[in-house]
Amino acid sequence: MPYLKHKVYGLLFKLFKHTHVENNRISFIIDSKESFKGNLDYIKKEFEKRGDYEFHFFYKDKLSFGSFKKLAGSKFIFLNDNFFPLAFMKFGSNNVIVQLWHAPGASKKFGGSVDIGSREILSKISQNTDYLIVTSKNIISYYSEAFQMPKDKIKPLGLPRMDYYFENHNLNKLKKDFCEKYSLSQDKKIILYAPTFRDEEKFNNVFNYLDLDKFNEKLSDEYILALRLHPKIKDFYKDDISAQGKYVDVSNWESEQELMLISDVLITDYSSIMIEYSALNKPTVFFTYDLNEYLANERGFYYDFKTTVPGPIVYTSDELIDVIENEKFDKSKISEFVKTQFDEIDGRSSERIVNYLLK
C-alpha cells in the first residue's frame, strides 16, 4: 500500500482536528538531525521581534501525541523540506502552512519536474500548503512544476537564511579559527571544493579526476584546498574518498555559510551551492569531468548549463589549475546569473515573509 506510513500520520492527526488554534503559536516541521534548520531559525528570530510568540518544533521522525496537538493548534506552520504526510493531514482554515524550501533559486530539476510518479502526492501536498516561498519571480514556473503548486501560491519573497550574510561577521576571526583548527597559514587564500553526488558511482571519487599533486605544485603557495563532500555522498559511493597530499576535509564543518564567507574561490560542478555563492559575487569554477554523461543520464537543469552557469567550465585538472592560477573569471557573468535567481539580496527576506503573513 503506497504511502502507508504517511497515511498513518494523517489518521493520527485527525484526532486533533478540533484543537483550538492559538494565534501566537508557531510550529516548525523538521527532522531530528535538524537538517536545513537555518531558514527556520531566521523566521523564528523575526517573529520574536514582533511579539510574544510560542514556538514548537515538530520532529517529523518522532511520533508524539502532544506534538501533534501543538501542531494542530498552531497559527503558522513552516516547512523547510519535503513532508509527504502533509498530503493526508487535514488542517483547518485558521492554520497557515508555509513551505520555505531550503535552497535558493532553481538549478537542477527536482520533484515533479523529473519524477512524474510523484506528481499526484505532490499535488495533494500543495492543496494543504498556503504558500511556497522562492527567491525570484523568474523561477516561479519551475517551482510550480516541481511542487505541483498553483502559481498564485508561490511568493518571491526571498530565502530567510540569506539574511546571514548581512549580519556583522568578524571575517578575520572566522578565518583565524578555521586556520587554527586545521593548522593552516592565515596568509593563504581558501579554495572551497564542493562537488555534488552522482547517481553513477564511478564518478563520485573526485580524486580519481583531480590531480592533487599537480594542483598543489602549482597553487599551494597561494591557496589552501578545502574539500566539502555532499551530505548524501555516502549513499552513492561506498569506498573512502580521500587522497595523500595537501588539502583539508571540511565535510563535517558545521556551517557551510561560514565556509562560503571565508573562501575566495569555489570549485563545484552541478551543485546548487553555486547559486548562493554567486550572490556573494565571488568566482566559481565548474570542474565537470563527467559533463556529457551527467547531462545524458542525470536529472537535467532548468536552463542550458553550458551557457548559463556563472563561471568557466573545465574538464581536466590542467584546465582547472590554469583558470585559478591566471584568474580567468568573468564577474559580469556572475551578476547576470544572480539576476535570474534573486529579486532582492538585501538581508530582509525574513522580514518580508513575516510582513506578508501578518499583513
mmCIF file of C-alpha atoms in Angstrom:
data_model
loop_
_atom_site.group_PDB
_atom_site.id
_atom_site.type_symbol
_atom_site.label_atom_id
_atom_site.label_comp_id
_atom_site.label_asym_id
_atom_site.label_seq_id
_atom_site.Cartn_x
_atom_site.Cartn_y
_atom_site.Cartn_z
ATOM 1 C CA MET A 1 0.000 0.000 0.000
ATOM 2 C CA PRO A 2 1.730 3.224 -1.153
ATOM 3 C CA TYR A 3 2.466 5.917 1.418
ATOM 4 C CA LEU A 4 1.168 3.750 4.278
ATOM 5 C CA LYS A 5 3.361 5.402 6.913
ATOM 6 C CA HIS A 6 2.319 8.859 5.715
ATOM 7 C CA LYS A 7 -1.364 7.900 5.774
ATOM 8 C CA VAL A 8 -0.949 6.728 9.392
ATOM 9 C CA TYR A 9 0.317 10.221 10.230
ATOM 10 C CA GLY A 10 -2.799 11.616 8.594
ATOM 11 C CA LEU A 11 -5.082 9.331 10.623
ATOM 12 C CA LEU A 12 -3.365 10.234 13.883
ATOM 13 C CA PHE A 13 -3.601 13.901 13.054
ATOM 14 C CA LYS A 14 -7.396 13.575 12.652
ATOM 15 C CA LEU A 15 -7.618 13.011 16.410
ATOM 16 C CA PHE A 16 -6.717 16.668 16.877
ATOM 17 C CA LYS A 17 -8.759 18.288 14.121
ATOM 18 C CA HIS A 18 -10.885 20.223 16.618
ATOM 19 C CA THR A 19 -7.895 21.647 18.513
ATOM 20 C CA HIS A 20 -8.210 25.374 19.153
ATOM 21 C CA VAL A 21 -5.717 27.378 17.092
ATOM 22 C CA GLU A 22 -3.552 29.706 19.182
ATOM 23 C CA ASN A 23 -2.737 32.854 17.181
ATOM 24 C CA ASN A 24 0.636 33.218 18.915
ATOM 25 C CA ARG A 25 1.793 29.613 18.366
ATOM 26 C CA ILE A 26 4.199 28.845 15.535
ATOM 27 C CA SER A 27 5.323 25.336 14.576
ATOM 28 C CA PHE A 28 8.372 24.300 12.571
ATOM 29 C CA ILE A 29 8.398 20.869 10.914
ATOM 30 C CA ILE A 30 11.918 19.434 10.933
ATOM 31 C CA ASP A 31 13.769 16.125 11.279
ATOM 32 C CA SER A 32 15.661 15.085 14.409
ATOM 33 C CA LYS A 33 19.002 15.841 12.702
ATOM 34 C CA GLU A 34 17.715 19.405 12.346
ATOM 35 C CA SER A 35 18.668 19.401 8.655
ATOM 36 C CA PHE A 36 18.284 22.709 6.831
ATOM 37 C CA LYS A 37 17.355 24.479 10.072
ATOM 38 C CA GLY A 38 18.745 27.863 9.010
ATOM 39 C CA ASN A 39 15.561 29.179 7.387
ATOM 40 C CA LEU A 40 13.500 28.247 10.423
ATOM 41 C CA ASP A 41 15.910 29.955 12.816
ATOM 42 C CA TYR A 42 15.697 33.226 10.901
ATOM 43 C CA ILE A 43 11.897 33.139 10.730
ATOM 44 C CA LYS A 44 11.817 32.429 14.480
ATOM 45 C CA LYS A 45 14.088 35.410 15.186
ATOM 46 C CA GLU A 46 11.895 37.673 13.059
ATOM 47 C CA PHE A 47 8.715 36.655 14.903
ATOM 48 C CA GLU A 48 10.492 37.197 18.224
ATOM 49 C CA LYS A 49 10.892 40.842 17.243
ATOM 50 C CA ARG A 50 7.135 41.156 16.707
ATOM 51 C CA GLY A 51 5.667 39.991 19.992
ATOM 52 C CA ASP A 52 5.184 37.181 22.460
ATOM 53 C CA TYR A 53 5.078 34.019 20.342
ATOM 54 C CA GLU A 54 5.221 30.382 21.408
ATOM 55 C CA PHE A 55 7.464 28.214 19.239
ATOM 56 C CA HIS A 56 7.116 24.493 18.730
ATOM 57 C CA PHE A 57 9.431 22.162 16.821
ATOM 58 C CA PHE A 58 7.558 19.202 15.336
ATOM 59 C CA TYR A 59 10.069 16.418 14.655
ATOM 60 C CA LYS A 60 8.683 14.525 11.688
ATOM 61 C CA ASP A 61 10.584 11.329 12.501
ATOM 62 C CA LYS A 62 9.331 11.159 16.133
ATOM 63 C CA LEU A 63 5.711 10.290 16.878
ATOM 64 C CA SER A 64 4.214 12.241 19.787
ATOM 65 C CA PHE A 65 0.531 12.917 20.511
ATOM 66 C CA GLY A 66 1.449 16.066 22.410
ATOM 67 C CA SER A 67 3.425 17.303 19.435
ATOM 68 C CA PHE A 68 0.550 16.528 17.055
ATOM 69 C CA LYS A 69 -1.797 18.567 19.239
ATOM 70 C CA LYS A 70 0.545 21.582 19.319
ATOM 71 C CA LEU A 71 0.952 21.347 15.544
ATOM 72 C CA ALA A 72 -2.821 21.322 15.013
ATOM 73 C CA GLY A 73 -3.137 24.317 17.334
ATOM 74 C CA SER A 74 -0.537 26.461 15.552
ATOM 75 C CA LYS A 75 -1.450 29.559 13.584
ATOM 76 C CA PHE A 76 1.623 29.353 11.344
ATOM 77 C CA ILE A 77 3.338 26.125 10.328
ATOM 78 C CA PHE A 78 6.658 26.282 8.467
ATOM 79 C CA LEU A 79 8.417 23.556 6.486
ATOM 80 C CA ASN A 80 11.902 23.599 5.048
ATOM 81 C CA ASP A 81 11.854 20.333 3.114
ATOM 82 C CA ASN A 82 9.501 17.650 1.822
ATOM 83 C CA PHE A 83 6.971 16.208 4.290
ATOM 84 C CA PHE A 84 4.751 13.685 2.489
ATOM 85 C CA PRO A 85 2.302 13.110 5.402
ATOM 86 C CA LEU A 86 1.057 16.619 4.677
ATOM 87 C CA ALA A 87 -0.861 15.089 1.755
ATOM 88 C CA PHE A 88 -3.043 13.219 4.258
ATOM 89 C CA MET A 89 -3.261 15.733 7.125
ATOM 90 C CA LYS A 90 -6.351 17.939 7.192
ATOM 91 C CA PHE A 91 -5.714 21.364 8.664
ATOM 92 C CA GLY A 92 -8.351 23.949 9.478
ATOM 93 C CA SER A 93 -8.959 27.326 7.859
ATOM 94 C CA ASN A 94 -7.131 29.054 10.727
ATOM 95 C CA ASN A 95 -3.860 27.221 10.094
ATOM 96 C CA VAL A 96 -1.390 28.748 7.616
ATOM 97 C CA ILE A 97 1.101 26.296 6.068
ATOM 98 C CA VAL A 98 4.267 27.822 4.573
ATOM 99 C CA GLN A 99 6.919 25.907 2.618
ATOM 100 C CA LEU A 100 10.179 27.876 2.764
ATOM 101 C CA TRP A 101 12.328 25.288 0.930
ATOM 102 C CA HIS A 102 15.984 25.062 1.864
ATOM 103 C CA ALA A 103 17.758 26.105 -1.318
ATOM 104 C CA PRO A 104 17.802 29.369 -3.260
ATOM 105 C CA GLY A 105 16.989 29.722 -6.928
ATOM 106 C CA ALA A 106 16.468 26.944 -9.446
ATOM 107 C CA SER A 107 19.238 24.788 -10.851
ATOM 108 C CA LYS A 108 18.904 21.001 -11.142
ATOM 109 C CA LYS A 109 15.403 19.767 -11.867
ATOM 110 C CA PHE A 110 13.693 18.140 -8.884
ATOM 111 C CA GLY A 111 10.364 16.886 -7.578
ATOM 112 C CA GLY A 112 7.568 16.738 -10.118
ATOM 113 C CA SER A 113 9.862 18.119 -12.822
ATOM 114 C CA VAL A 114 11.670 14.773 -13.025
ATOM 115 C CA ASP A 115 9.610 12.243 -11.053
ATOM 116 C CA ILE A 116 6.304 12.021 -12.898
ATOM 117 C CA GLY A 117 5.092 9.326 -10.485
ATOM 118 C CA SER A 118 5.325 11.730 -7.537
ATOM 119 C CA ARG A 119 3.081 14.373 -9.087
ATOM 120 C CA GLU A 120 -0.138 13.057 -7.580
ATOM 121 C CA ILE A 121 1.056 13.156 -3.975
ATOM 122 C CA LEU A 122 2.850 16.472 -4.543
ATOM 123 C CA SER A 123 -0.427 17.898 -5.806
ATOM 124 C CA LYS A 124 -2.172 16.718 -2.616
ATOM 125 C CA ILE A 125 0.557 18.330 -0.524
ATOM 126 C CA SER A 126 0.186 21.579 -2.451
ATOM 127 C CA GLN A 127 -3.549 21.584 -1.707
ATOM 128 C CA ASN A 128 -2.664 21.616 2.000
ATOM 129 C CA THR A 129 0.002 24.318 1.578
ATOM 130 C CA ASP A 130 -0.929 28.001 1.629
ATOM 131 C CA TYR A 131 2.345 29.482 0.400
ATOM 132 C CA LEU A 132 5.600 28.379 -1.196
ATOM 133 C CA ILE A 133 8.381 30.964 -0.797
ATOM 134 C CA VAL A 134 11.002 31.381 -3.547
ATOM 135 C CA THR A 135 13.823 33.812 -4.297
ATOM 136 C CA SER A 136 12.683 35.227 -7.643
ATOM 137 C CA LYS A 137 9.649 35.669 -9.870
ATOM 138 C CA ASN A 138 11.817 34.216 -12.675
ATOM 139 C CA ILE A 139 11.699 30.729 -11.152
ATOM 140 C CA ILE A 140 8.009 30.525 -10.193
ATOM 141 C CA SER A 141 7.124 28.304 -13.158
ATOM 142 C CA TYR A 142 9.916 25.837 -12.266
ATOM 143 C CA TYR A 143 8.755 25.555 -8.666
ATOM 144 C CA SER A 144 5.160 25.272 -9.788
ATOM 145 C CA GLU A 145 6.103 22.180 -11.789
ATOM 146 C CA ALA A 146 8.429 20.738 -9.131
ATOM 147 C CA PHE A 147 5.868 21.079 -6.315
ATOM 148 C CA GLN A 148 2.742 20.732 -8.482
ATOM 149 C CA MET A 149 1.755 24.021 -6.894
ATOM 150 C CA PRO A 150 -0.560 26.689 -8.356
ATOM 151 C CA LYS A 151 1.496 29.738 -9.298
ATOM 152 C CA ASP A 152 -0.652 32.081 -7.231
ATOM 153 C CA LYS A 153 0.509 30.315 -4.068
ATOM 154 C CA ILE A 154 4.200 30.910 -4.898
ATOM 155 C CA LYS A 155 5.595 34.134 -3.458
ATOM 156 C CA PRO A 156 9.042 35.522 -4.445
ATOM 157 C CA LEU A 157 9.942 36.954 -1.043
ATOM 158 C CA GLY A 158 13.452 35.560 -0.582
ATOM 159 C CA LEU A 159 15.332 32.907 1.376
ATOM 160 C CA PRO A 160 15.462 33.607 5.136
ATOM 161 C CA ARG A 161 18.901 32.087 5.668
ATOM 162 C CA MET A 162 20.419 34.506 3.135
ATOM 163 C CA ASP A 163 19.967 37.173 5.823
ATOM 164 C CA TYR A 164 23.029 35.598 7.457
ATOM 165 C CA TYR A 165 25.349 37.400 5.043
ATOM 166 C CA PHE A 166 24.136 40.799 6.193
ATOM 167 C CA GLU A 167 24.954 40.241 9.851
ATOM 168 C CA ASN A 168 28.099 41.654 11.411
ATOM 169 C CA HIS A 169 30.546 38.787 10.996
ATOM 170 C CA ASN A 170 34.183 39.132 12.003
ATOM 171 C CA LEU A 171 35.715 37.568 8.899
ATOM 172 C CA ASN A 172 39.235 37.750 10.299
ATOM 173 C CA LYS A 173 38.206 35.792 13.376
ATOM 174 C CA LEU A 174 36.249 33.245 11.332
ATOM 175 C CA LYS A 175 39.272 32.607 9.138
ATOM 176 C CA LYS A 176 41.644 32.603 12.116
ATOM 177 C CA ASP A 177 39.550 29.966 13.902
ATOM 178 C CA PHE A 178 39.376 27.897 10.717
ATOM 179 C CA CYS A 179 43.118 28.031 10.117
ATOM 180 C CA GLU A 180 43.951 27.246 13.732
ATOM 181 C CA LYS A 181 41.705 24.187 13.685
ATOM 182 C CA TYR A 182 43.497 22.761 10.653
ATOM 183 C CA SER A 183 46.986 24.200 11.395
ATOM 184 C CA LEU A 184 46.995 26.334 8.252
ATOM 185 C CA SER A 185 48.608 29.644 7.339
ATOM 186 C CA GLN A 186 46.205 32.570 7.551
ATOM 187 C CA ASP A 187 48.069 34.254 4.714
ATOM 188 C CA LYS A 188 46.767 31.805 2.140
ATOM 189 C CA LYS A 189 43.518 32.070 0.219
ATOM 190 C CA ILE A 190 40.930 29.319 0.560
ATOM 191 C CA ILE A 191 39.531 27.353 -2.362
ATOM 192 C CA LEU A 192 36.302 25.626 -1.352
ATOM 193 C CA TYR A 193 35.701 22.476 -3.401
ATOM 194 C CA ALA A 194 32.061 21.380 -3.037
ATOM 195 C CA PRO A 195 31.159 18.652 -5.546
ATOM 196 C CA THR A 196 27.689 17.145 -5.665
ATOM 197 C CA PHE A 197 26.880 13.421 -5.645
ATOM 198 C CA ARG A 198 26.309 11.430 -8.815
ATOM 199 C CA ASP A 199 23.880 8.561 -9.278
ATOM 200 C CA GLU A 200 26.640 6.855 -11.280
ATOM 201 C CA GLU A 201 29.000 5.668 -8.545
ATOM 202 C CA LYS A 202 32.258 5.693 -10.520
ATOM 203 C CA PHE A 203 32.179 9.489 -10.848
ATOM 204 C CA ASN A 204 31.867 10.204 -7.126
ATOM 205 C CA ASN A 205 35.515 9.896 -6.088
ATOM 206 C CA VAL A 206 36.755 13.332 -7.098
ATOM 207 C CA PHE A 207 40.394 12.361 -6.515
ATOM 208 C CA ASN A 208 40.209 9.982 -9.453
ATOM 209 C CA TYR A 209 39.855 13.104 -11.596
ATOM 210 C CA LEU A 210 41.604 15.879 -9.660
ATOM 211 C CA ASP A 211 45.403 15.542 -9.834
ATOM 212 C CA LEU A 212 46.103 16.698 -6.291
ATOM 213 C CA ASP A 213 49.899 16.624 -6.654
ATOM 214 C CA LYS A 214 49.818 18.835 -9.725
ATOM 215 C CA PHE A 215 47.168 21.079 -8.142
ATOM 216 C CA ASN A 216 49.343 21.673 -5.091
ATOM 217 C CA GLU A 217 52.538 22.032 -7.097
ATOM 218 C CA LYS A 218 51.013 24.946 -8.981
ATOM 219 C CA LEU A 219 48.727 26.537 -6.404
ATOM 220 C CA SER A 220 49.665 25.610 -2.824
ATOM 221 C CA ASP A 221 51.957 28.619 -2.315
ATOM 222 C CA GLU A 222 48.908 30.861 -2.574
ATOM 223 C CA TYR A 223 45.918 28.623 -1.866
ATOM 224 C CA ILE A 224 44.528 26.029 0.543
ATOM 225 C CA LEU A 225 42.150 23.420 -0.900
ATOM 226 C CA ALA A 226 39.178 22.677 1.366
ATOM 227 C CA LEU A 227 37.005 19.725 0.285
ATOM 228 C CA ARG A 228 33.350 19.630 1.355
ATOM 229 C CA LEU A 229 31.553 16.486 0.233
ATOM 230 C CA HIS A 230 27.790 16.435 -0.212
ATOM 231 C CA PRO A 231 25.941 15.016 2.843
ATOM 232 C CA LYS A 232 24.374 12.321 0.634
ATOM 233 C CA ILE A 233 27.673 11.098 -0.810
ATOM 234 C CA LYS A 234 27.753 8.015 1.447
ATOM 235 C CA ASP A 235 24.573 6.821 -0.264
ATOM 236 C CA PHE A 236 26.253 6.992 -3.658
ATOM 237 C CA TYR A 237 29.872 5.924 -3.006
ATOM 238 C CA LYS A 238 30.752 3.020 -0.744
ATOM 239 C CA ASP A 239 34.542 3.367 -0.527
ATOM 240 C CA ASP A 240 36.732 6.016 1.049
ATOM 241 C CA ILE A 241 37.122 9.375 -0.687
ATOM 242 C CA SER A 242 40.478 10.693 0.399
ATOM 243 C CA ALA A 243 43.938 11.260 -1.006
ATOM 244 C CA GLN A 244 47.511 11.721 0.128
ATOM 245 C CA GLY A 245 48.591 15.333 -0.189
ATOM 246 C CA LYS A 246 47.745 18.848 0.890
ATOM 247 C CA TYR A 247 44.056 19.536 1.397
ATOM 248 C CA VAL A 248 41.633 19.726 4.317
ATOM 249 C CA ASP A 249 38.379 17.794 4.573
ATOM 250 C CA VAL A 250 35.723 20.233 5.799
ATOM 251 C CA SER A 251 32.777 17.929 5.139
ATOM 252 C CA ASN A 252 31.887 17.979 8.835
ATOM 253 C CA TRP A 253 32.331 21.723 9.344
ATOM 254 C CA GLU A 254 29.007 22.765 10.841
ATOM 255 C CA SER A 255 28.304 25.931 8.870
ATOM 256 C CA GLU A 256 28.540 25.810 5.087
ATOM 257 C CA GLN A 257 27.774 29.523 5.083
ATOM 258 C CA GLU A 258 30.883 30.242 7.163
ATOM 259 C CA LEU A 259 32.951 28.352 4.616
ATOM 260 C CA MET A 260 31.458 30.402 1.804
ATOM 261 C CA LEU A 261 32.207 33.638 3.658
ATOM 262 C CA ILE A 262 35.876 32.888 4.296
ATOM 263 C CA SER A 263 36.666 31.230 0.961
ATOM 264 C CA ASP A 264 37.973 33.128 -2.051
ATOM 265 C CA VAL A 265 37.089 30.732 -4.882
ATOM 266 C CA LEU A 266 34.523 27.949 -5.235
ATOM 267 C CA ILE A 267 35.085 24.817 -7.274
ATOM 268 C CA THR A 268 31.903 22.878 -7.878
ATOM 269 C CA ASP A 269 30.147 21.024 -10.683
ATOM 270 C CA TYR A 270 26.342 20.750 -10.664
ATOM 271 C CA SER A 271 25.665 21.638 -7.036
ATOM 272 C CA SER A 272 23.143 24.351 -6.198
ATOM 273 C CA ILE A 273 25.772 25.858 -3.879
ATOM 274 C CA MET A 274 26.780 27.889 -6.935
ATOM 275 C CA ILE A 275 23.603 29.973 -6.590
ATOM 276 C CA GLU A 276 24.252 31.080 -3.022
ATOM 277 C CA TYR A 277 27.968 31.593 -3.685
ATOM 278 C CA SER A 278 27.251 33.759 -6.707
ATOM 279 C CA ALA A 279 25.178 36.056 -4.504
ATOM 280 C CA LEU A 280 28.447 36.843 -2.696
ATOM 281 C CA ASN A 281 29.944 37.984 -6.037
ATOM 282 C CA LYS A 282 32.818 35.540 -5.719
ATOM 283 C CA PRO A 283 34.241 33.428 -8.566
ATOM 284 C CA THR A 284 33.177 29.841 -9.223
ATOM 285 C CA VAL A 285 34.905 27.298 -11.464
ATOM 286 C CA PHE A 286 32.883 24.351 -12.743
ATOM 287 C CA PHE A 287 35.030 21.197 -12.734
ATOM 288 C CA THR A 288 32.796 18.913 -14.790
ATOM 289 C CA TYR A 289 34.970 15.953 -15.747
ATOM 290 C CA ASP A 290 31.818 13.901 -16.460
ATOM 291 C CA LEU A 291 29.658 16.585 -18.080
ATOM 292 C CA ASN A 292 28.460 14.629 -21.118
ATOM 293 C CA GLU A 293 27.498 11.603 -19.015
ATOM 294 C CA TYR A 294 25.843 13.802 -16.390
ATOM 295 C CA LEU A 295 23.753 15.699 -18.930
ATOM 296 C CA ALA A 296 22.750 12.451 -20.639
ATOM 297 C CA ASN A 297 21.941 10.355 -17.571
ATOM 298 C CA GLU A 298 21.083 12.603 -14.610
ATOM 299 C CA ARG A 299 18.014 14.738 -13.952
ATOM 300 C CA GLY A 300 18.913 17.806 -16.024
ATOM 301 C CA PHE A 301 18.649 21.548 -15.391
ATOM 302 C CA TYR A 302 16.052 24.264 -15.665
ATOM 303 C CA TYR A 303 18.402 26.129 -18.018
ATOM 304 C CA ASP A 304 21.165 25.435 -20.515
ATOM 305 C CA PHE A 305 24.049 24.505 -18.232
ATOM 306 C CA LYS A 306 26.892 25.316 -20.635
ATOM 307 C CA THR A 307 25.719 28.832 -21.470
ATOM 308 C CA THR A 308 24.226 29.904 -18.148
ATOM 309 C CA VAL A 309 26.459 28.903 -15.202
ATOM 310 C CA PRO A 310 28.281 31.860 -13.615
ATOM 311 C CA GLY A 311 31.849 30.814 -14.310
ATOM 312 C CA PRO A 312 34.230 28.915 -16.575
ATOM 313 C CA ILE A 313 33.572 25.215 -17.238
ATOM 314 C CA VAL A 314 36.652 22.967 -17.182
ATOM 315 C CA TYR A 315 37.084 19.247 -17.765
ATOM 316 C CA THR A 316 40.636 18.420 -16.629
ATOM 317 C CA SER A 317 42.973 19.227 -13.757
ATOM 318 C CA ASP A 318 45.199 21.226 -16.125
ATOM 319 C CA GLU A 319 42.292 23.428 -17.212
ATOM 320 C CA LEU A 320 41.165 23.870 -13.609
ATOM 321 C CA ILE A 321 44.643 24.916 -12.472
ATOM 322 C CA ASP A 322 45.034 27.306 -15.409
ATOM 323 C CA VAL A 323 41.760 29.120 -14.657
ATOM 324 C CA ILE A 324 42.622 29.609 -10.978
ATOM 325 C CA GLU A 325 46.311 30.401 -11.495
ATOM 326 C CA ASN A 326 45.563 33.046 -14.147
ATOM 327 C CA GLU A 327 42.265 34.219 -12.581
ATOM 328 C CA LYS A 328 40.248 33.669 -15.754
ATOM 329 C CA PHE A 329 36.985 34.702 -14.109
ATOM 330 C CA ASP A 330 34.180 36.787 -15.601
ATOM 331 C CA LYS A 331 32.430 38.828 -12.894
ATOM 332 C CA SER A 332 29.805 40.079 -15.369
ATOM 333 C CA LYS A 333 28.613 36.509 -15.871
ATOM 334 C CA ILE A 334 28.118 36.215 -12.111
ATOM 335 C CA SER A 335 25.919 39.314 -11.940
ATOM 336 C CA GLU A 336 23.843 38.181 -14.933
ATOM 337 C CA PHE A 337 23.250 34.808 -13.310
ATOM 338 C CA VAL A 338 22.326 36.322 -9.935
ATOM 339 C CA LYS A 339 19.630 38.445 -11.591
ATOM 340 C CA THR A 340 17.901 35.274 -12.809
ATOM 341 C CA GLN A 341 17.905 33.710 -9.327
ATOM 342 C CA PHE A 342 17.156 36.562 -6.901
ATOM 343 C CA ASP A 343 14.795 39.523 -6.966
ATOM 344 C CA GLU A 344 16.356 41.025 -3.836
ATOM 345 C CA ILE A 345 19.579 40.382 -1.923
ATOM 346 C CA ASP A 346 19.293 42.776 0.976
ATOM 347 C CA GLY A 347 19.234 40.863 4.264
ATOM 348 C CA ARG A 348 15.485 41.420 4.671
ATOM 349 C CA SER A 349 13.989 38.156 3.380
ATOM 350 C CA SER A 350 12.732 37.050 6.799
ATOM 351 C CA GLU A 351 11.208 40.479 7.382
ATOM 352 C CA ARG A 352 9.401 40.385 4.022
ATOM 353 C CA ILE A 353 7.986 36.919 4.673
ATOM 354 C CA VAL A 354 6.724 37.714 8.164
ATOM 355 C CA ASN A 355 5.310 41.059 6.986
ATOM 356 C CA TYR A 356 3.416 39.259 4.251
ATOM 357 C CA LEU A 357 1.987 36.665 6.656
ATOM 358 C CA LEU A 358 0.945 39.237 9.251
ATOM 359 C CA LYS A 359 -0.459 41.750 6.744
#
